[in-house]
CSV table of C-alpha atoms in Angstrom, one decimal:
chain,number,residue,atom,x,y,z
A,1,UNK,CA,5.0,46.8,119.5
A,2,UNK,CA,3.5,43.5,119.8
A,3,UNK,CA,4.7,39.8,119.7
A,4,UNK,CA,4.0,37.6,116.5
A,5,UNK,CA,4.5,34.5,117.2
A,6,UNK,CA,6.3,32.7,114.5
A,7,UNK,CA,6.3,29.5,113.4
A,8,UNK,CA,8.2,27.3,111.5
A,9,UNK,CA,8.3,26.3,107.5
A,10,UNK,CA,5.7,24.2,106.5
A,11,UNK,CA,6.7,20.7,106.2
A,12,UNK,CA,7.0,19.4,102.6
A,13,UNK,CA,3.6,17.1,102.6
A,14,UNK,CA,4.4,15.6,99.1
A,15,UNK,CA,8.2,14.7,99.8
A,16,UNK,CA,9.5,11.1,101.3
A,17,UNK,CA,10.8,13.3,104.2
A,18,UNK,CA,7.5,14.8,104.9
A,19,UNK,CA,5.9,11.7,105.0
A,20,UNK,CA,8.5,9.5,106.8
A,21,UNK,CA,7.9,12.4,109.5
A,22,UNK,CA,3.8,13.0,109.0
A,23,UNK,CA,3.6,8.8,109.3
A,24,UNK,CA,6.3,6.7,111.1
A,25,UNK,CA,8.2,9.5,113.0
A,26,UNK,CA,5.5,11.7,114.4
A,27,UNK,CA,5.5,10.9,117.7
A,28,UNK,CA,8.2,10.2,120.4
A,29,UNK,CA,5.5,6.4,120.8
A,30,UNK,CA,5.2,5.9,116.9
A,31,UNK,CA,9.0,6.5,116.4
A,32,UNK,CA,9.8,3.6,119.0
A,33,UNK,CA,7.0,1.3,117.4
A,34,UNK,CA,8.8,2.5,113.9
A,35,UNK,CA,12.1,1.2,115.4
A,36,UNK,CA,11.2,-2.0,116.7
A,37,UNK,CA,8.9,-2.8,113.8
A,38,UNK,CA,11.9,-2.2,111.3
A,39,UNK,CA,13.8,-4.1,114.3
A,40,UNK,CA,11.5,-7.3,113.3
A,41,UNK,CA,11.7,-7.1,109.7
A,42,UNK,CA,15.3,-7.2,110.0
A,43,UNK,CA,15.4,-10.3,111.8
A,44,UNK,CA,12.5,-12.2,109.6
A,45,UNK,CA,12.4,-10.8,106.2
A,46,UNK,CA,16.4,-11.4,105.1
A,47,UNK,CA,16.4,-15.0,106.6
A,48,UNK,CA,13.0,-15.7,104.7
A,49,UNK,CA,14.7,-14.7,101.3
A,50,UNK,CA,17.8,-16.5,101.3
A,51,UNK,CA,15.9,-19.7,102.3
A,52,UNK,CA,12.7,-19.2,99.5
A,53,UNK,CA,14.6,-17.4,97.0
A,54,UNK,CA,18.5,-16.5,97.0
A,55,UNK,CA,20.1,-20.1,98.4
A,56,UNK,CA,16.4,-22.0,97.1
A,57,UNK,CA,17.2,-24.8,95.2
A,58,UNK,CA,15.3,-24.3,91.8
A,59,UNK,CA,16.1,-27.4,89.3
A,60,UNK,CA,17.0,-30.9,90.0
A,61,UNK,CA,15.7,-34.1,89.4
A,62,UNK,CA,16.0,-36.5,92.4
A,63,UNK,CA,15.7,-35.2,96.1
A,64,UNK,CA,20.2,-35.2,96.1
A,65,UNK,CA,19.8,-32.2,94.2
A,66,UNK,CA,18.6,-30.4,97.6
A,67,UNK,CA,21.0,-32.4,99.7
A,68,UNK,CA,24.1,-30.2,101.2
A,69,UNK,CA,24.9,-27.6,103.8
A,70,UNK,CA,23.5,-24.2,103.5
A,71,UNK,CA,20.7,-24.8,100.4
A,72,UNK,CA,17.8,-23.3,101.1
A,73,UNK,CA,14.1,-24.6,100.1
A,74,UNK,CA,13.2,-27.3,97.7
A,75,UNK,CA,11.8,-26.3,94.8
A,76,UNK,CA,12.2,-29.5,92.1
A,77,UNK,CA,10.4,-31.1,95.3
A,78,UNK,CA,7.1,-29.1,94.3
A,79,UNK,CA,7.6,-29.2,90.5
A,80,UNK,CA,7.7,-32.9,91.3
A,81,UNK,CA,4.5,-33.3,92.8
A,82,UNK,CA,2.7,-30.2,91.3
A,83,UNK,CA,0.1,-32.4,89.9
A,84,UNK,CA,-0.5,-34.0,93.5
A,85,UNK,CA,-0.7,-30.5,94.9
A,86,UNK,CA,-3.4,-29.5,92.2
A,87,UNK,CA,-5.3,-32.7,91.2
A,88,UNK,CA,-4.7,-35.0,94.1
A,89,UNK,CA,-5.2,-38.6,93.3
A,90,UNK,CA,-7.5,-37.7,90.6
A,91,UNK,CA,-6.7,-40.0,87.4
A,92,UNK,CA,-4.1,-38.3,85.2
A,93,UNK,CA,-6.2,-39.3,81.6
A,94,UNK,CA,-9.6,-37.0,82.9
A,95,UNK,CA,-7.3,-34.4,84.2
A,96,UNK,CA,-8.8,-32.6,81.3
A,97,UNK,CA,-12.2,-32.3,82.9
A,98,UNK,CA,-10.9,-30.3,86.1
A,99,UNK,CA,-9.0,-27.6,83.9
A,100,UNK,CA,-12.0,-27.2,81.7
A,101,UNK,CA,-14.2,-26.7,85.0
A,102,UNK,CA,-10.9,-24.4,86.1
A,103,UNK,CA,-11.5,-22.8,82.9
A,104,UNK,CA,-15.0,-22.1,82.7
A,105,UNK,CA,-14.5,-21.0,86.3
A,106,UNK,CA,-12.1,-18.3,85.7
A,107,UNK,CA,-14.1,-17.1,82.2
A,108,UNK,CA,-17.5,-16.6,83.8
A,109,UNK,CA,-15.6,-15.0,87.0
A,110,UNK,CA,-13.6,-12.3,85.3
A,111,UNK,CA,-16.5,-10.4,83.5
A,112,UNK,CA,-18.3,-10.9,86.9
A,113,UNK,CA,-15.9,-8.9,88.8
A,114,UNK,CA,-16.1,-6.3,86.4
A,115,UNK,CA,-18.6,-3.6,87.3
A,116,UNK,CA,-19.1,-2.2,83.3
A,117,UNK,CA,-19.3,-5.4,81.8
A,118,UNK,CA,-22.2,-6.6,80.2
A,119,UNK,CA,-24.8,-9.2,80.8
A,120,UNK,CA,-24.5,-9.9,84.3
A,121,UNK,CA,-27.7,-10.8,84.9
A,122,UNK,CA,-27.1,-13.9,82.5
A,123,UNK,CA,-23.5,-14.2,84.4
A,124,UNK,CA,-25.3,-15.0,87.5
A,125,UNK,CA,-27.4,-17.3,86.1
A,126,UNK,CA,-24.6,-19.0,84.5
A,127,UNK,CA,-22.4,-18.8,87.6
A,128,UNK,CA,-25.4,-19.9,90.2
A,129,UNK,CA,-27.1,-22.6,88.1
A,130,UNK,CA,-25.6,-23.6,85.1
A,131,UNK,CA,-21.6,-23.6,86.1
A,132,UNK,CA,-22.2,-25.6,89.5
A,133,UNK,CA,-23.8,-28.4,87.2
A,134,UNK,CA,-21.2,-28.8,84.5
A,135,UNK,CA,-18.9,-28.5,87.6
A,136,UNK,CA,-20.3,-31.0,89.0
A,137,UNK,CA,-21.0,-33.6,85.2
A,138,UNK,CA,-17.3,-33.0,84.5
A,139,UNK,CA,-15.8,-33.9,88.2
A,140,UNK,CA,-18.0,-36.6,89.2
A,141,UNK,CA,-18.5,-38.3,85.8
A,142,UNK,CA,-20.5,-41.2,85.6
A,143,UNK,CA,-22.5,-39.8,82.8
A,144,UNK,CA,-22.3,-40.7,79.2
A,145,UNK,CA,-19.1,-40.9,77.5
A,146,UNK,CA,-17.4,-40.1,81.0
A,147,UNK,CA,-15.7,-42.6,83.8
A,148,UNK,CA,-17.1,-41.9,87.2
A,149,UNK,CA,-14.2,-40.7,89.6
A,150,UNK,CA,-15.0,-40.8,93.4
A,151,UNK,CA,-14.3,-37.9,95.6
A,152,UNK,CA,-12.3,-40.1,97.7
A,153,UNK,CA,-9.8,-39.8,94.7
A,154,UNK,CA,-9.9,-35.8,94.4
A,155,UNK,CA,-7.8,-33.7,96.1
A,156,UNK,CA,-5.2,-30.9,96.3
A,157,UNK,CA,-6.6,-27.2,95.0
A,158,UNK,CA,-9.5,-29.2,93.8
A,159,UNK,CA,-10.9,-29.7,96.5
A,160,UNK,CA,-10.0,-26.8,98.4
A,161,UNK,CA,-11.5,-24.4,95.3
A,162,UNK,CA,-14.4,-26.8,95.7
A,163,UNK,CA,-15.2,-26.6,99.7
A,164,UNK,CA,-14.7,-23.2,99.6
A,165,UNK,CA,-16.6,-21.9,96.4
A,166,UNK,CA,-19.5,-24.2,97.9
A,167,UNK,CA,-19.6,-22.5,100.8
A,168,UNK,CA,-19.3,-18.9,99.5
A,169,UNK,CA,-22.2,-20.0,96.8
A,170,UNK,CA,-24.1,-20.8,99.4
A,171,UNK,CA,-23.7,-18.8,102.5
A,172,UNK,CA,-24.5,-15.1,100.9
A,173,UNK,CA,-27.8,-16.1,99.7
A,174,UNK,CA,-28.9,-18.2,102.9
A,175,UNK,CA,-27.5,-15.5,105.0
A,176,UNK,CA,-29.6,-12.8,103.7
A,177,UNK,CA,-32.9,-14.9,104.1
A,178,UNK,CA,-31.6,-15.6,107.6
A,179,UNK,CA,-30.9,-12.0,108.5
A,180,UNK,CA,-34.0,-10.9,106.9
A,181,UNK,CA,-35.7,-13.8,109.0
A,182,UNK,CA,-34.4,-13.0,112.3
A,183,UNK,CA,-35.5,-9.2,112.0
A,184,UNK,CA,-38.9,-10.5,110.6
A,185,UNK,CA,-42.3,-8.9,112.3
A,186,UNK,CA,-43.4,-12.9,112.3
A,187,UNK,CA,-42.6,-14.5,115.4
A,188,UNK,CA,-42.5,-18.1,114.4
A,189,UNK,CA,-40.2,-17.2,111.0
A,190,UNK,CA,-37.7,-14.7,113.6
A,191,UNK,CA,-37.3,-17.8,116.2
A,192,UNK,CA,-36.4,-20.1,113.8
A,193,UNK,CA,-33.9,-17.7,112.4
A,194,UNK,CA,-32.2,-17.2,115.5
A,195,UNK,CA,-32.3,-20.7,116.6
A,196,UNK,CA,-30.6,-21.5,113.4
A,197,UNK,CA,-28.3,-19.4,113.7
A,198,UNK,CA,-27.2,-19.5,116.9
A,199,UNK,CA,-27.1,-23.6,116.7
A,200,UNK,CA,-24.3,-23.3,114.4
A,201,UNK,CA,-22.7,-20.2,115.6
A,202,UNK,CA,-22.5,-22.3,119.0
A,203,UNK,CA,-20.3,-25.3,117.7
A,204,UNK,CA,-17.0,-25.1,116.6
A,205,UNK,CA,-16.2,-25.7,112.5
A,206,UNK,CA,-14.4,-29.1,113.2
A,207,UNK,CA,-17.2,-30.4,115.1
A,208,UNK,CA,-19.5,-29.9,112.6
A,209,UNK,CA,-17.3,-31.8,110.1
A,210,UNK,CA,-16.8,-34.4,112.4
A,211,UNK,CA,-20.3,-34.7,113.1
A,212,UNK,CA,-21.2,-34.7,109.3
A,213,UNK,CA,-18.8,-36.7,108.3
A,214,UNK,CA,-18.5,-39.8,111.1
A,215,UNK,CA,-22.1,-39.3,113.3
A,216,UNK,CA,-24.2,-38.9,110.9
A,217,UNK,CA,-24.2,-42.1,108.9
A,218,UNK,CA,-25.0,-43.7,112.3
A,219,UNK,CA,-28.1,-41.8,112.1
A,220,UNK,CA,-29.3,-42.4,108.7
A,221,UNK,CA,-31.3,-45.4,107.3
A,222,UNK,CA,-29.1,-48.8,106.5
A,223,UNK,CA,-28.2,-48.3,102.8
A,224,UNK,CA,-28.1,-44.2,102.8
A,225,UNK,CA,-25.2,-42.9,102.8
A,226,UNK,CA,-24.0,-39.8,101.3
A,227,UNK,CA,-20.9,-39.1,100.2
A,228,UNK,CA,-18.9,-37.8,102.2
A,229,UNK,CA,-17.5,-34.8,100.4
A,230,UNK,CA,-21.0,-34.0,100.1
A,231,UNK,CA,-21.7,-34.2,103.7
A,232,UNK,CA,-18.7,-31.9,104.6
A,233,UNK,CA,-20.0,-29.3,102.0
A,234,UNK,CA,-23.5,-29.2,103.4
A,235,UNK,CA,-21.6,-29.0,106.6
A,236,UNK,CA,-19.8,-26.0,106.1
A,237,UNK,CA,-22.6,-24.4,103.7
A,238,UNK,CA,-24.8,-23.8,106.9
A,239,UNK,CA,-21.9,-23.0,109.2
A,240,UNK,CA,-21.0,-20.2,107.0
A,241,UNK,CA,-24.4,-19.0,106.2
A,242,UNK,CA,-24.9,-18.6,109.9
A,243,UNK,CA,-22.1,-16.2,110.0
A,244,UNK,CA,-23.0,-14.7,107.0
A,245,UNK,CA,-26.4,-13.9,108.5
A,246,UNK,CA,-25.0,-11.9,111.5
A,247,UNK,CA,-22.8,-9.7,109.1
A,248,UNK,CA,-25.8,-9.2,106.8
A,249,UNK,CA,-28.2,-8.2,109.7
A,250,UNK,CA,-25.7,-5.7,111.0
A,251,UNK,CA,-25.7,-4.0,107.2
A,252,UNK,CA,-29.7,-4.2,108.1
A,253,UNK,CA,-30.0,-2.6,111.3
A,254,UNK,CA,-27.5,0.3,110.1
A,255,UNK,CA,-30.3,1.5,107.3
A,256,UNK,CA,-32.1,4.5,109.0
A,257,UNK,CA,-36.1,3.9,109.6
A,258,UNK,CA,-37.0,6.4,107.3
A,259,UNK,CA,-35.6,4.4,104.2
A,260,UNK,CA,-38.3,1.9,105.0
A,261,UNK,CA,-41.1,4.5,105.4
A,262,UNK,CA,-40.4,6.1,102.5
A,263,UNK,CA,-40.2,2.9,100.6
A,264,UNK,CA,-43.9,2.1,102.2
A,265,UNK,CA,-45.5,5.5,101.0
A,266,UNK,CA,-44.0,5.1,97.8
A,267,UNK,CA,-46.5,2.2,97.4
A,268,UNK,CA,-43.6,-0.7,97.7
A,269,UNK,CA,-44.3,-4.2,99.1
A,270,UNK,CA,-42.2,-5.9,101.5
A,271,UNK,CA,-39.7,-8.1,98.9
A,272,UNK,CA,-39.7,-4.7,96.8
A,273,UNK,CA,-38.8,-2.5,99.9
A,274,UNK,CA,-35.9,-5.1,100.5
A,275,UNK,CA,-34.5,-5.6,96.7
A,276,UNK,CA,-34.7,-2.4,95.8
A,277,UNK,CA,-34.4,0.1,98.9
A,278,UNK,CA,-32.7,-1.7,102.1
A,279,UNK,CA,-30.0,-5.0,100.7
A,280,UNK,CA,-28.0,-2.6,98.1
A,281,UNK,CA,-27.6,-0.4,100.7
A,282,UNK,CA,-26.7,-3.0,103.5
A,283,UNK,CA,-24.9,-5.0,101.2
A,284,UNK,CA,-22.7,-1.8,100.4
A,285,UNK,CA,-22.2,-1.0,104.2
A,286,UNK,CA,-21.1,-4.8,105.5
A,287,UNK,CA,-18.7,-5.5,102.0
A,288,UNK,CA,-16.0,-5.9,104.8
A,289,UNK,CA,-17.3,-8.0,106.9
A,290,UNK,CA,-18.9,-10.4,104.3
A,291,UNK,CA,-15.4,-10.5,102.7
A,292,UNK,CA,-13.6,-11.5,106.0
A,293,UNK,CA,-16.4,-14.3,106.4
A,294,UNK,CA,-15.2,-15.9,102.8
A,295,UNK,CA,-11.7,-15.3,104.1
A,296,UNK,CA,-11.9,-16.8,106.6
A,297,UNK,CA,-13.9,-19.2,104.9
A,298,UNK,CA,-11.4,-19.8,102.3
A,299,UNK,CA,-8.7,-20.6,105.2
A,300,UNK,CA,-10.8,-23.1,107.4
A,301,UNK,CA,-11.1,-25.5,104.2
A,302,UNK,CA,-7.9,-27.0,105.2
A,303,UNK,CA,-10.0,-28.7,108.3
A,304,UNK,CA,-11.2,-31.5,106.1
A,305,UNK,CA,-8.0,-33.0,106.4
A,306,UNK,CA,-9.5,-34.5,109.9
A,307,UNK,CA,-12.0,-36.3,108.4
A,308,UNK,CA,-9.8,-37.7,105.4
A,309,UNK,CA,-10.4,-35.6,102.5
A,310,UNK,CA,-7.1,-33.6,101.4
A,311,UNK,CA,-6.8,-30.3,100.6
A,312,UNK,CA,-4.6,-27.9,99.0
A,313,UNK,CA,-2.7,-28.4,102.5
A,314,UNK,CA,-3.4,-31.5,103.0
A,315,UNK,CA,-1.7,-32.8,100.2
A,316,UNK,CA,1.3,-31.1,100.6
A,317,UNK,CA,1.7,-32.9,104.1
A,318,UNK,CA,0.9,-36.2,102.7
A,319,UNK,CA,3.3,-35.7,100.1
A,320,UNK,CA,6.3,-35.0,102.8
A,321,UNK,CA,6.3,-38.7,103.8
A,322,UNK,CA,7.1,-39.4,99.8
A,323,UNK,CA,10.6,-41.0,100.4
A,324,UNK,CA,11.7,-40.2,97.2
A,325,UNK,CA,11.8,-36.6,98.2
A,326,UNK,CA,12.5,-36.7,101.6
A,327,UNK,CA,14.8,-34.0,102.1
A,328,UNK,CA,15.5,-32.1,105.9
A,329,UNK,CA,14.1,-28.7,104.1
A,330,UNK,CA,11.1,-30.7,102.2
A,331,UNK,CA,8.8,-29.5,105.4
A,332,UNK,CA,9.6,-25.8,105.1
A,333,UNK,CA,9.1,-25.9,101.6
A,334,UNK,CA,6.0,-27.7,101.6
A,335,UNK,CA,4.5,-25.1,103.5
A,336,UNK,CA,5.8,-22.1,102.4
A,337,UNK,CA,4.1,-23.3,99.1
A,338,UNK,CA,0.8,-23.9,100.5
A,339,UNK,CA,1.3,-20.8,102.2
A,340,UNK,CA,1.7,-18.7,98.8
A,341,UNK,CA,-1.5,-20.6,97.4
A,342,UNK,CA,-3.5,-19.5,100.0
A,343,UNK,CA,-2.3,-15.5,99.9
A,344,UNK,CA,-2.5,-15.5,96.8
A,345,UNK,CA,-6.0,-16.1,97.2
A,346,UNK,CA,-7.3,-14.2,99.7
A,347,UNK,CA,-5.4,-11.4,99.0
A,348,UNK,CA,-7.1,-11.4,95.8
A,349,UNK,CA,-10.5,-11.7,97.5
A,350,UNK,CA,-9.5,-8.1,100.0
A,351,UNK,CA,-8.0,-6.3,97.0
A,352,UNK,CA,-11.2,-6.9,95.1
A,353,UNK,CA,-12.9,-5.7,98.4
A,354,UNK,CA,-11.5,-2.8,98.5
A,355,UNK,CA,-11.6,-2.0,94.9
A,356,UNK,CA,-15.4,-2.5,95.3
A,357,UNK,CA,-15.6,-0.2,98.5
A,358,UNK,CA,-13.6,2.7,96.4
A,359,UNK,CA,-15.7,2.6,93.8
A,360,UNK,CA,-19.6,2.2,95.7
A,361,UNK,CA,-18.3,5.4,98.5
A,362,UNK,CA,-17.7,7.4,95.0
A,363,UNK,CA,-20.5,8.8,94.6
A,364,UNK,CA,-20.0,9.8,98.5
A,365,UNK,CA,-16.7,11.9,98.1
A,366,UNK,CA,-18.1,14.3,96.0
């Protein structure tokens, strides 16, 4: 009579049980990290709730309202300055011109994020060309029927939505030219590429906008000088596109040789070969990696505050010294705000990602 060897019941996959045990209690190693992980939350998460949300002060007019043993964050102190946060110094009466450019920001966006909507070709246009002009009528002013407002007066989200759109605008189209540069059969277009590249990649972000922003009027003609918002965006445009590139050639070199040859016997040229065949494809493969640049991108815009222009961030902390709200939580609070602006926004930007990534490796799963 033989041996069967028996095993157990199969373990309910689609129960909390089963997956508590499939995921967090598998292993002797992944129960311990299980345990000190929950160990951490315990210690972080309550604390953090009781001072944003449970003993949070939430109304109040004066900074006394916060004043006391045992309150927790500050909120009238940010409904307070709101406006600073947002608008910076820009004047209250044209606040109208930044929420229409907020506006027609957010309208041409949504349908642009939307793989079955309509038009895009026209969406880019609008978004590329047209958009960045009224942006920039509306802000800047000094045109007719509208007071000019220096850049030295905006601030807050503004200019933080403004740095960092800039850049992103920017960086993907310049990037791809550079990638496709740097893997160019021409010799003298491929060193430029790389020297580019690697100029920028070699320097450090606040360099750059220290350099842009203090050493280069010493360079320029007497009487030129650009503003210096501007100089910080062309600053950041070419550090970005630099990284941008890298990403974009690594999507490049992951597209198997045959694509191209059978791109060249189908009778395509070069820009053809590239448009049609190779970027969607390389595009679709790096949609990670070019979302971590504008990340990352989106984060580093709080470095202008070194050479005087405030962001979202930047704001905050000049609104601290505000004695009319100084308050010992006014810090915490401060920066748990800025904090919630900026995930708010680039978790936006890696949802979307990954929504994008789902839906292109479709067609794959089947």
């Amino acid at each position: 009579m033989s041996v069967i060897d028996t095993m157990g019941p199969p373990q309910k996959s689609g129960s909390v049980l089963g997956w508590l045990r499939r995921n967090l209690f598998s292993s002797i190693g992944n129960t311990v990290l299980t345990l000190v992980a929950a160990y951490l939350l315990w210690l972080t998460v309550p604390p953090l709730l009781n001072f944003a949300i449970f003993d949070a002060v939430w109304t109040g007019e004066t900074r006394e309202a916060c004043l006391g043993e045992g309150k927790g964050a500050c909120w009238p102190l940010v409904w307070a300055n709101f406006g600073q946060f947002i608008y910076g110094r820009y004047p209250e009466s044209e606040i109208w011109r930044v929420n229409i450019v907020f506006a027609l920001g957010f309208i041409a966006l949504v349908p642009m994020l939307i793989p079955s909507a309509p038009a895009k070709r026209f969406n880019v246009i609008f978004l590329l060309v047209v958009y960045p002009l009224i942006a920039l009528v509306l802000l800047a002013g000094d045109r007719p029927g509208l007071p000019p407002v220096p850049t030295s007066e905006w601030g807050g989200l503004l200019v933080t939505l403004v740095v960092a759109v800039t850049g992103i605008v920017v960086s993907l189209p310049l990037g791809i030219v550079l990638a496709l540069g740097r893997r160019s059969s021409m010799p003298a277009i491929r060193m430029l590429s790389i020297i580019f590249i690697e100029f920028w990649r070699g320097v450090p972000l606040v360099t750059v906008l220290f350099m842009a922003s203090v050493m280069l009027p010493l360079f320029l003609p007497e009487g030129l000088s650009p503003d210096n918002l501007l100089r910080c965006l062309v600053g950041v445009a070419l550090f970005s596109s630099a990284y941008m590139a890298e990403v974009v050639r690594g999507g490049l070199q992951a597209i198997p040789a045959g694509q191209y040859e059978a791109a060249r016997a189908a009778g395509l040229s070069y820009w053809q070969t590239m448009g049609l065949v190779v970027l969607p494809q390389a595009l679709r493969h790096v949609i990670p990696g070019i979302v971590n640049t504008f990340i990352g991108l989106f984060k580093d815009t709080t470095l202008v505050l070194i050479v005087g222009i405030f962001d979202v961030l930047g704001q905050v902390r000049a609104q601290l010294s505000d004695p009319n709200w100084t308050v010992p939580q006014g810090a915490l609070t401060g920066y748990l705000f800025a904090g919630i602006v900026f995930w708010i926004f680039c978790f936006g930007m890696s949802q979307y990602s990954s929504f994008m990534e789902r839906r292109l490796n479709a067609g794959r799963g089947r």
